[in-house]
Amino acid sequence: MSGHMGITYRYHRFTLAAVICLFRGHRWLAYDLYLEKCLRCCKEKRVS
């Protein structure tokens, strides 16, 4: 349970960073970061 909460926290913190990138006009950067994070999350879920 605590592990799931940790993943959720990291995900939300990363999402906030991506949103800040969007507001600064770095749409491509935010998209790249978001895509990379999603892929990494999927890999972690597959491993565990």
Short mmCIF file of C-alpha atoms in Angstrom, two decimals:
data_model
loop_
_atom_site.label_atom_id
_atom_site.label_comp_id
_atom_site.label_asym_id
_atom_site.label_seq_id
_atom_site.Cartn_x
_atom_site.Cartn_y
_atom_site.Cartn_z
CA MET A 1 0.00 0.00 0.00
CA SER A 2 2.74 2.46 0.97
CA GLY A 3 4.63 1.57 -2.22
CA HIS A 4 1.60 2.47 -4.32
CA MET A 5 1.29 5.80 -2.53
CA GLY A 6 4.95 6.51 -3.26
CA ILE A 7 4.43 5.91 -6.97
CA THR A 8 1.33 8.12 -6.95
CA TYR A 9 3.25 10.92 -5.21
CA ARG A 10 6.13 10.74 -7.69
CA TYR A 11 3.66 10.73 -10.59
CA HIS A 12 1.80 13.81 -9.35
CA ARG A 13 5.04 15.68 -8.62
CA PHE A 14 6.26 14.92 -12.16
CA THR A 15 2.91 15.96 -13.66
CA LEU A 16 3.23 19.32 -11.89
CA ALA A 17 6.69 19.81 -13.43
CA ALA A 18 5.29 19.03 -16.89
CA VAL A 19 2.45 21.53 -16.38
CA ILE A 20 4.97 24.21 -15.41
CA CYS A 21 6.89 23.46 -18.63
CA LEU A 22 3.64 23.88 -20.57
CA PHE A 23 2.94 27.26 -18.96
CA ARG A 24 6.46 28.41 -19.86
CA GLY A 25 5.81 27.51 -23.49
CA HIS A 26 7.99 24.38 -23.59
CA ARG A 27 5.21 22.16 -24.92
CA TRP A 28 7.54 19.77 -26.74
CA LEU A 29 9.74 19.43 -23.64
CA ALA A 30 6.77 18.72 -21.38
CA TYR A 31 5.51 16.11 -23.86
CA ASP A 32 8.93 14.44 -24.08
CA LEU A 33 9.27 14.31 -20.30
CA TYR A 34 5.73 13.05 -19.83
CA LEU A 35 6.14 10.31 -22.45
CA GLU A 36 9.44 9.20 -20.93
CA LYS A 37 7.87 9.06 -17.45
CA CYS A 38 4.90 7.02 -18.71
CA LEU A 39 7.19 4.51 -20.40
CA ARG A 40 9.30 4.20 -17.26
CA CYS A 41 6.18 3.67 -15.11
CA CYS A 42 4.96 0.93 -17.45
CA LYS A 43 8.33 -0.83 -17.25
CA GLU A 44 8.33 -0.67 -13.44
CA LYS A 45 4.80 -2.11 -13.30
CA ARG A 46 5.77 -4.94 -15.65
CA VAL A 47 8.84 -5.82 -13.57
CA SER A 48 6.94 -5.88 -10.27
#
